[in-house]
Amino acid sequence: MSSPTLAPPSRLLAALQQFGVAHPLERKILVAPSINWARELLRQLARRDGGWVGWEPMTLRGIADEIALLPLSEAGKQAGTDIAIGALIGEALDQAVEDHQLSSRTRELATSPGFRRALEDAVLEMRFAGIDGALLQSLTSPREPARDLAVVLDRYAQLLAAASFTDAAGVFATALDAFDVEAPLVLSGHLLLAPELSERGLPGRLLRRLTAFGAEPLAAAAADPDPGTPTASRDYFLAATPTDEVREVLRRVVAEGLRFDDVELISTDPDTYGTALDGLCRQLNLTATMLQGLPLARSRAGRALNRWLAWLEGGLPADLLRQLIESGDLDLAKLEIMTDGPTLARAFRSLQIGWGRARYAKALHAVQSEAWVAIRYEDADLDDEDPAELVRRRKQIAEDLRKLLTKVLLLAPTVDERGDLTDVHLEVAALATATLQFLELVPSEGQTTNRLRNRLQQVADVPGPARRFGAALAALRESLTDFRAWSTTSGEHQPWGSRGGALHLTDLKHAGLTGRRRLFVLGLDADRTAGPRLPDPFLPDRLREALGPERIATSGDRRSEYRELVTRTLASLSGQVTLSYAVAADLAGHETGPAPVLLEIARAVTNTPALSYTEFRTLLGAPACAVPVVPGQALDGRDRWLGAIAEQALLLDGTGAVLTAWPDLAHGVSAFAALDAGVLVPQLGLVTAAAGRHDPTTGDLGISPSSLEQLARCPLAWFYHYALRLSPPDDPEYDPGSWLDARARGALLHEIYEIFVQRYMATQSDIVADSAQSALLQIADEVLANMVSALPPPSETVRRAEEKEIKAAALSFLAMEQEALRTGPRAVWRETELRINPRQVRYALPDGSSFALKGKIDRVDELADGGLVIIDYKTGGQSYYREDPKKGLFRGARHLQPALYATAAGTLRDSPVARFEYRFPTLKGQNDRVVYSAQMLRQAPPLIQQLLRHVRDGQFVPTTDANDCKLCDFKQNCRVRLVEGSSYTTVHSPRAAWAKANAEVHPALVAMTRRRGGA
């Protein structure tokens, strides 16, 4: 359908003036595409004439409401809210799904918010077009999505007929039926019809009735434009990105000495350019009103809401709640929490909740116990901390965690939990109520927060049946998809309307209505001005054509109408207009060209009818970017700095100035220079300030074998963990195909072995009886049951598979012990989980020094001659633990556990140690053993003494072997990359490569190389 020529806003204003002079005190109704369209024009009229007496802004929908009010009331109905209507369409969809009236594909997508939104739009479009399900079904085949749409449309019509309200289409239909009776009563006065009013469907029918009733087109009321209006002056520029485009506009505003309320920004993409403008306004402390506002996600309330809904949808994963705490999007003061956000988030993380209501409840029980509050001093350096203060602080954190977890459990509705196949049903209203209560904990953003609460309250006030949780959550999300936010940069009072002292961002349909003398049109690239490209998923163009263009537009119609809108809008603007587009139209850097209309304008401005796209691109020159073209156009310090070092297309070297201004950055640059020069610097582990400070021989806190083995693998990683006390996050992760990770599996098997040995300690010979196997499997069942409670498996299938593996490993352990009892010299079980007290055990070094040992020995056996056998269970493979002469003694000190545990056991039991054994009592380990003789164990002290020189000298150098980095907790610190190959993983470690390249230069690296079997 053709659209009328869009009159310039100046002509529309002149029309209003002339009509107002002719009818000064009479009622004058301006029927506009939107209320804001009419209000902006009437504001201009008020500024020019001192007021708008008698004028009344209305829309076609507003007129329909007026005409239909009495007839609807007599029928016991009222106009429904968007929320109530959306809920009813959602109910129609859910009923059709439950009754299996829809295709399998539609049933699968029914819980998707995007799908539900598209379906709602299609249903309402059909209603506005006056099309019912029967007509739609007659034009479709059974496999078409439109057939499902017809089913939902009929369901919705039935529900709507029984409801106490009707939708907008119902209001229009009622108004058309009652027009002859009601219109003369409610439409007294003069009616003026603005351009761009809808001519399709029910609104188009009402428009034609109004015209027949005597309404006049507004543009026709003024034959000539206002002679005081300046003719249009156009220029254009190109920008690198939309953000640079907005920044360049603000530079020009400053350079021209304009007031902000002289400027109107017109955008083809309000979301992208609104976000860019809002970001710049925040940086520069400027005010900008925005007709369309911003996506909800741009606000703090929106970010918090997205995390809350994702938290519910994911089965209450603890990491999302932790992110809410860390980001400051939870107002902890409202919970009377005294601990700061980052500290509380770390403490919350330490609870290792993972997911699920039951695990939150267990965490709540844990923080309420004295055991959680108690401080463990074993690994703490308390030289500079008061233990009483630590306890007080820990109690405060525990109390604050209690408040947080109590509130969380109170707020969270019942949701679908991971691994739980039970179907949860929930009312959308109940979900909205819980979300409202959550929103009370989010710092307020004024109007945006208040409007969001109002929207959620509307959802909560609409009764409805309980739905499957996924459908209820999708319905709640769908009710918020069109919600717009306005940031604090737009102010509190009507941030969508133009206001003095503020820039104003509007869209094409409202362009020029503010009457501002300086206009910028943004986003005139080919992609953004092409109109909608994707076809409707429910109503393909074939079907739209069959339904008729007077009812419904095809994809081609919509594209054509949008392109016409762009052309008409640009033609209607008067005054000084700057047109622009960004060559990188999206975040992915996709390049685009100018809109065809922009090329046509350039041809007219340059009087070059044959100007090509290539020539136009050359004419535009270099795109505006972070570097201002004209130094005097600098907006802020960043512009001034980049302008100062810019010289045409190149940037001058500002490294010296930057490093002088930022000494910490200078330290980093010098460290990289040292890396290239092969110099040992602090960033590579030379920490002389820490020399001797962490030497275990100078204290009695105790050091574990794993600590010394870490020191042997990589002194730098040891420094990170044991000196700086860094540790990676240890968050439980949900994996639908896996239950226990390697650490949990090992701990569980150790517990089974320990309980079994303890039970048969006094009757060891009975393990060959059949009853021993039954006892072992019973122990495994009990331990596994406890693990299920502590760490719920993702599914019963996964649980059964892993339990089978655990029991097979337990039986392998039993077979190994039975074989040892039958064939070898008998070793009697004496101890399990033997704790090494650092106050009782010290390890002596050749130089006369010693250090305290701590740890826990899996098992100690005693031979007939009184010698001890120290046993450590391993649940993986055995190849890594075998000695290799090429890799040095104890694998370059990586395996010191045997020597240290042998000394500890001998001291605690006051008996000689015959040998140490790594045992591999699993199917993977094949019940193998790796044995260290007493003679070999005695070779460890000189090696350990040499190893401790790293700590004594403060030379925490990185490892020379990149394989040590593969499982390191600090891979990210060292920029390690793992590249998965077809049969093995390649490890790329810059610091290990540096250490290997300099292994013959630095004494600490030379010693490491020798320990590892090098020359």
PDB file of C-alpha atoms in Angstrom, residues 189-355:
ATOM      1  CA  GLY A 189     -14.956  19.154  17.977  1.00  0.00           C
ATOM      2  CA  HIS A 190     -12.465  18.993  15.126  1.00  0.00           C
ATOM      3  CA  LEU A 191     -10.423  15.959  14.134  1.00  0.00           C
ATOM      4  CA  LEU A 192      -7.032  16.375  12.449  1.00  0.00           C
ATOM      5  CA  LEU A 193      -5.299  13.254  11.117  1.00  0.00           C
ATOM      6  CA  ALA A 194      -1.516  13.210  11.245  1.00  0.00           C
ATOM      7  CA  PRO A 195       0.526  11.404   8.566  1.00  0.00           C
ATOM      8  CA  GLU A 196       1.758   7.819   9.003  1.00  0.00           C
ATOM      9  CA  LEU A 197      -1.486   6.472  10.515  1.00  0.00           C
ATOM     10  CA  SER A 198      -2.095   2.765   9.962  1.00  0.00           C
ATOM     11  CA  GLU A 199      -4.269   1.966   6.946  1.00  0.00           C
ATOM     12  CA  ARG A 200      -4.441  -1.824   7.361  1.00  0.00           C
ATOM     13  CA  GLY A 201      -6.838  -4.068   9.229  1.00  0.00           C
ATOM     14  CA  LEU A 202      -9.158  -2.785  11.948  1.00  0.00           C
ATOM     15  CA  PRO A 203      -7.198   0.474  12.556  1.00  0.00           C
ATOM     16  CA  GLY A 204      -7.400   1.202   8.823  1.00  0.00           C
ATOM     17  CA  ARG A 205     -11.146   0.637   8.875  1.00  0.00           C
ATOM     18  CA  LEU A 206     -11.498   3.054  11.810  1.00  0.00           C
ATOM     19  CA  LEU A 207      -9.352   5.613   9.972  1.00  0.00           C
ATOM     20  CA  ARG A 208     -11.670   5.463   6.971  1.00  0.00           C
ATOM     21  CA  ARG A 209     -14.700   5.872   9.225  1.00  0.00           C
ATOM     22  CA  LEU A 210     -13.107   8.948  10.815  1.00  0.00           C
ATOM     23  CA  THR A 211     -12.433  10.438   7.389  1.00  0.00           C
ATOM     24  CA  ALA A 212     -16.049   9.888   6.442  1.00  0.00           C
ATOM     25  CA  PHE A 213     -17.016  11.439   9.781  1.00  0.00           C
ATOM     26  CA  GLY A 214     -15.257  14.665   8.778  1.00  0.00           C
ATOM     27  CA  ALA A 215     -11.682  14.300   9.971  1.00  0.00           C
ATOM     28  CA  GLU A 216      -9.124  16.305   7.947  1.00  0.00           C
ATOM     29  CA  PRO A 217      -5.547  15.381   7.039  1.00  0.00           C
ATOM     30  CA  LEU A 218      -3.227  17.649   8.996  1.00  0.00           C
ATOM     31  CA  ALA A 219      -0.747  18.378   6.178  1.00  0.00           C
ATOM     32  CA  ALA A 220      -3.531  19.629   3.891  1.00  0.00           C
ATOM     33  CA  ALA A 221      -4.419  22.359   6.360  1.00  0.00           C
ATOM     34  CA  ALA A 222      -1.346  24.389   5.385  1.00  0.00           C
ATOM     35  CA  ALA A 223      -0.769  25.177   1.744  1.00  0.00           C
ATOM     36  CA  ASP A 224       2.634  26.806   2.187  1.00  0.00           C
ATOM     37  CA  PRO A 225       5.559  26.134   4.499  1.00  0.00           C
ATOM     38  CA  ASP A 226       6.446  28.540   7.243  1.00  0.00           C
ATOM     39  CA  PRO A 227       8.489  31.288   5.549  1.00  0.00           C
ATOM     40  CA  GLY A 228      10.650  31.582   8.675  1.00  0.00           C
ATOM     41  CA  THR A 229      11.896  28.028   8.363  1.00  0.00           C
ATOM     42  CA  PRO A 230      15.463  27.734   7.025  1.00  0.00           C
ATOM     43  CA  THR A 231      16.052  25.464   4.062  1.00  0.00           C
ATOM     44  CA  ALA A 232      17.876  22.203   4.661  1.00  0.00           C
ATOM     45  CA  SER A 233      21.670  22.153   4.724  1.00  0.00           C
ATOM     46  CA  ARG A 234      23.171  18.682   4.622  1.00  0.00           C
ATOM     47  CA  ASP A 235      26.611  17.230   5.183  1.00  0.00           C
ATOM     48  CA  TYR A 236      27.784  13.735   6.059  1.00  0.00           C
ATOM     49  CA  PHE A 237      30.609  11.728   7.609  1.00  0.00           C
ATOM     50  CA  LEU A 238      31.735   8.167   8.096  1.00  0.00           C
ATOM     51  CA  ALA A 239      32.655   6.575  11.458  1.00  0.00           C
ATOM     52  CA  ALA A 240      34.512   3.425  12.393  1.00  0.00           C
ATOM     53  CA  THR A 241      31.879   2.136  14.844  1.00  0.00           C
ATOM     54  CA  PRO A 242      28.510   3.319  16.174  1.00  0.00           C
ATOM     55  CA  THR A 243      30.216   4.473  19.385  1.00  0.00           C
ATOM     56  CA  ASP A 244      32.709   6.517  17.384  1.00  0.00           C
ATOM     57  CA  GLU A 245      29.800   7.875  15.352  1.00  0.00           C
ATOM     58  CA  VAL A 246      28.081   9.192  18.485  1.00  0.00           C
ATOM     59  CA  ARG A 247      31.364  10.547  19.843  1.00  0.00           C
ATOM     60  CA  GLU A 248      31.992  12.431  16.591  1.00  0.00           C
ATOM     61  CA  VAL A 249      28.497  13.954  16.812  1.00  0.00           C
ATOM     62  CA  LEU A 250      29.237  15.242  20.301  1.00  0.00           C
ATOM     63  CA  ARG A 251      32.586  16.610  19.119  1.00  0.00           C
ATOM     64  CA  ARG A 252      30.775  18.591  16.420  1.00  0.00           C
ATOM     65  CA  VAL A 253      28.203  19.851  18.887  1.00  0.00           C
ATOM     66  CA  VAL A 254      31.000  21.177  21.112  1.00  0.00           C
ATOM     67  CA  ALA A 255      32.948  22.616  18.187  1.00  0.00           C
ATOM     68  CA  GLU A 256      29.852  24.458  16.904  1.00  0.00           C
ATOM     69  CA  GLY A 257      29.178  25.914  20.330  1.00  0.00           C
ATOM     70  CA  LEU A 258      25.663  24.508  20.407  1.00  0.00           C
ATOM     71  CA  ARG A 259      23.491  24.102  23.447  1.00  0.00           C
ATOM     72  CA  PHE A 260      22.456  20.529  24.028  1.00  0.00           C
ATOM     73  CA  ASP A 261      18.772  21.399  23.712  1.00  0.00           C
ATOM     74  CA  ASP A 262      19.522  22.717  20.212  1.00  0.00           C
ATOM     75  CA  VAL A 263      20.428  19.177  19.133  1.00  0.00           C
ATOM     76  CA  GLU A 264      18.288  16.223  18.080  1.00  0.00           C
ATOM     77  CA  LEU A 265      19.821  12.850  17.249  1.00  0.00           C
ATOM     78  CA  ILE A 266      17.758  10.651  14.920  1.00  0.00           C
ATOM     79  CA  SER A 267      18.681   6.986  14.816  1.00  0.00           C
ATOM     80  CA  THR A 268      17.750   4.076  12.582  1.00  0.00           C
ATOM     81  CA  ASP A 269      18.693   1.732  15.457  1.00  0.00           C
ATOM     82  CA  PRO A 270      17.661   3.143  18.869  1.00  0.00           C
ATOM     83  CA  ASP A 271      19.107   0.174  20.791  1.00  0.00           C
ATOM     84  CA  THR A 272      22.640   0.365  19.386  1.00  0.00           C
ATOM     85  CA  TYR A 273      22.902   4.135  19.292  1.00  0.00           C
ATOM     86  CA  GLY A 274      20.998   4.623  22.546  1.00  0.00           C
ATOM     87  CA  THR A 275      23.455   2.314  24.284  1.00  0.00           C
ATOM     88  CA  ALA A 276      26.420   4.157  22.759  1.00  0.00           C
ATOM     89  CA  LEU A 277      24.992   7.564  23.729  1.00  0.00           C
ATOM     90  CA  ASP A 278      24.216   6.423  27.258  1.00  0.00           C
ATOM     91  CA  GLY A 279      27.771   5.129  27.700  1.00  0.00           C
ATOM     92  CA  LEU A 280      29.281   8.413  26.549  1.00  0.00           C
ATOM     93  CA  CYS A 281      26.901  10.444  28.701  1.00  0.00           C
ATOM     94  CA  ARG A 282      27.974   8.429  31.731  1.00  0.00           C
ATOM     95  CA  GLN A 283      31.641   9.053  30.928  1.00  0.00           C
ATOM     96  CA  LEU A 284      31.159  12.765  30.256  1.00  0.00           C
ATOM     97  CA  ASN A 285      28.443  13.426  32.869  1.00  0.00           C
ATOM     98  CA  LEU A 286      25.955  14.627  30.234  1.00  0.00           C
ATOM     99  CA  THR A 287      22.174  14.416  30.100  1.00  0.00           C
ATOM    100  CA  ALA A 288      20.314  12.915  27.148  1.00  0.00           C
ATOM    101  CA  THR A 289      16.635  12.054  26.847  1.00  0.00           C
ATOM    102  CA  MET A 290      15.709   9.087  24.649  1.00  0.00           C
ATOM    103  CA  LEU A 291      12.340   8.440  23.083  1.00  0.00           C
ATOM    104  CA  GLN A 292      12.773   4.659  22.952  1.00  0.00           C
ATOM    105  CA  GLY A 293      14.957   4.286  26.026  1.00  0.00           C
ATOM    106  CA  LEU A 294      17.338   1.341  26.310  1.00  0.00           C
ATOM    107  CA  PRO A 295      17.063  -2.441  26.484  1.00  0.00           C
ATOM    108  CA  LEU A 296      16.279  -3.556  30.027  1.00  0.00           C
ATOM    109  CA  ALA A 297      19.607  -5.392  30.213  1.00  0.00           C
ATOM    110  CA  ARG A 298      21.411  -2.022  30.120  1.00  0.00           C
ATOM    111  CA  SER A 299      20.081  -1.154  33.573  1.00  0.00           C
ATOM    112  CA  ARG A 300      21.251  -2.517  36.916  1.00  0.00           C
ATOM    113  CA  ALA A 301      17.747  -3.833  37.589  1.00  0.00           C
ATOM    114  CA  GLY A 302      17.793  -5.568  34.210  1.00  0.00           C
ATOM    115  CA  ARG A 303      21.182  -7.186  34.822  1.00  0.00           C
ATOM    116  CA  ALA A 304      20.096  -8.378  38.245  1.00  0.00           C
ATOM    117  CA  LEU A 305      16.791  -9.634  36.847  1.00  0.00           C
ATOM    118  CA  ASN A 306      18.524 -11.596  34.073  1.00  0.00           C
ATOM    119  CA  ARG A 307      20.789 -13.278  36.622  1.00  0.00           C
ATOM    120  CA  TRP A 308      17.827 -14.040  38.884  1.00  0.00           C
ATOM    121  CA  LEU A 309      15.840 -15.667  36.071  1.00  0.00           C
ATOM    122  CA  ALA A 310      18.915 -17.565  34.874  1.00  0.00           C
ATOM    123  CA  TRP A 311      19.465 -18.690  38.478  1.00  0.00           C
ATOM    124  CA  LEU A 312      15.932 -20.079  38.647  1.00  0.00           C
ATOM    125  CA  GLU A 313      16.160 -21.656  35.198  1.00  0.00           C
ATOM    126  CA  GLY A 314      19.507 -23.320  35.950  1.00  0.00           C
ATOM    127  CA  GLY A 315      18.313 -25.046  39.125  1.00  0.00           C
ATOM    128  CA  LEU A 316      19.752 -22.400  41.514  1.00  0.00           C
ATOM    129  CA  PRO A 317      23.448 -22.523  40.499  1.00  0.00           C
ATOM    130  CA  ALA A 318      25.538 -20.858  43.191  1.00  0.00           C
ATOM    131  CA  ASP A 319      27.921 -19.135  40.760  1.00  0.00           C
ATOM    132  CA  LEU A 320      25.140 -16.832  39.462  1.00  0.00           C
ATOM    133  CA  LEU A 321      24.189 -15.823  42.987  1.00  0.00           C
ATOM    134  CA  ARG A 322      27.862 -15.167  43.748  1.00  0.00           C
ATOM    135  CA  GLN A 323      28.081 -12.936  40.674  1.00  0.00           C
ATOM    136  CA  LEU A 324      25.119 -10.928  41.977  1.00  0.00           C
ATOM    137  CA  ILE A 325      26.976 -10.373  45.243  1.00  0.00           C
ATOM    138  CA  GLU A 326      30.287  -9.502  43.578  1.00  0.00           C
ATOM    139  CA  SER A 327      28.774  -7.076  41.071  1.00  0.00           C
ATOM    140  CA  GLY A 328      27.004  -5.006  43.712  1.00  0.00           C
ATOM    141  CA  ASP A 329      23.632  -5.746  42.106  1.00  0.00           C
ATOM    142  CA  LEU A 330      22.380  -6.939  45.504  1.00  0.00           C
ATOM    143  CA  ASP A 331      21.869  -4.278  48.163  1.00  0.00           C
ATOM    144  CA  LEU A 332      23.426  -6.084  51.116  1.00  0.00           C
ATOM    145  CA  ALA A 333      22.417  -3.282  53.476  1.00  0.00           C
ATOM    146  CA  LYS A 334      18.763  -4.245  52.945  1.00  0.00           C
ATOM    147  CA  LEU A 335      19.655  -7.627  54.442  1.00  0.00           C
ATOM    148  CA  GLU A 336      21.507  -5.921  57.305  1.00  0.00           C
ATOM    149  CA  ILE A 337      24.713  -7.566  56.115  1.00  0.00           C
ATOM    150  CA  MET A 338      27.876  -5.940  57.439  1.00  0.00           C
ATOM    151  CA  THR A 339      30.475  -7.808  55.356  1.00  0.00           C
ATOM    152  CA  ASP A 340      31.542  -6.152  52.112  1.00  0.00           C
ATOM    153  CA  GLY A 341      30.487  -7.729  48.825  1.00  0.00           C
ATOM    154  CA  PRO A 342      33.829  -9.202  47.636  1.00  0.00           C
ATOM    155  CA  THR A 343      34.576 -10.753  51.053  1.00  0.00           C
ATOM    156  CA  LEU A 344      31.058 -12.171  51.321  1.00  0.00           C
ATOM    157  CA  ALA A 345      31.299 -13.554  47.781  1.00  0.00           C
ATOM    158  CA  ARG A 346      34.567 -15.364  48.628  1.00  0.00           C
ATOM    159  CA  ALA A 347      33.061 -16.819  51.792  1.00  0.00           C
ATOM    160  CA  PHE A 348      29.944 -17.843  49.862  1.00  0.00           C
ATOM    161  CA  ARG A 349      32.123 -19.539  47.265  1.00  0.00           C
ATOM    162  CA  SER A 350      33.961 -21.468  49.953  1.00  0.00           C
ATOM    163  CA  LEU A 351      30.682 -23.180  50.884  1.00  0.00           C
ATOM    164  CA  GLN A 352      30.855 -25.048  47.547  1.00  0.00           C
ATOM    165  CA  ILE A 353      27.085 -25.159  47.214  1.00  0.00           C
ATOM    166  CA  GLY A 354      27.000 -25.893  43.530  1.00  0.00           C
ATOM    167  CA  TRP A 355      23.265 -25.968  42.880  1.00  0.00           C
TER     168      TRP A 355
END
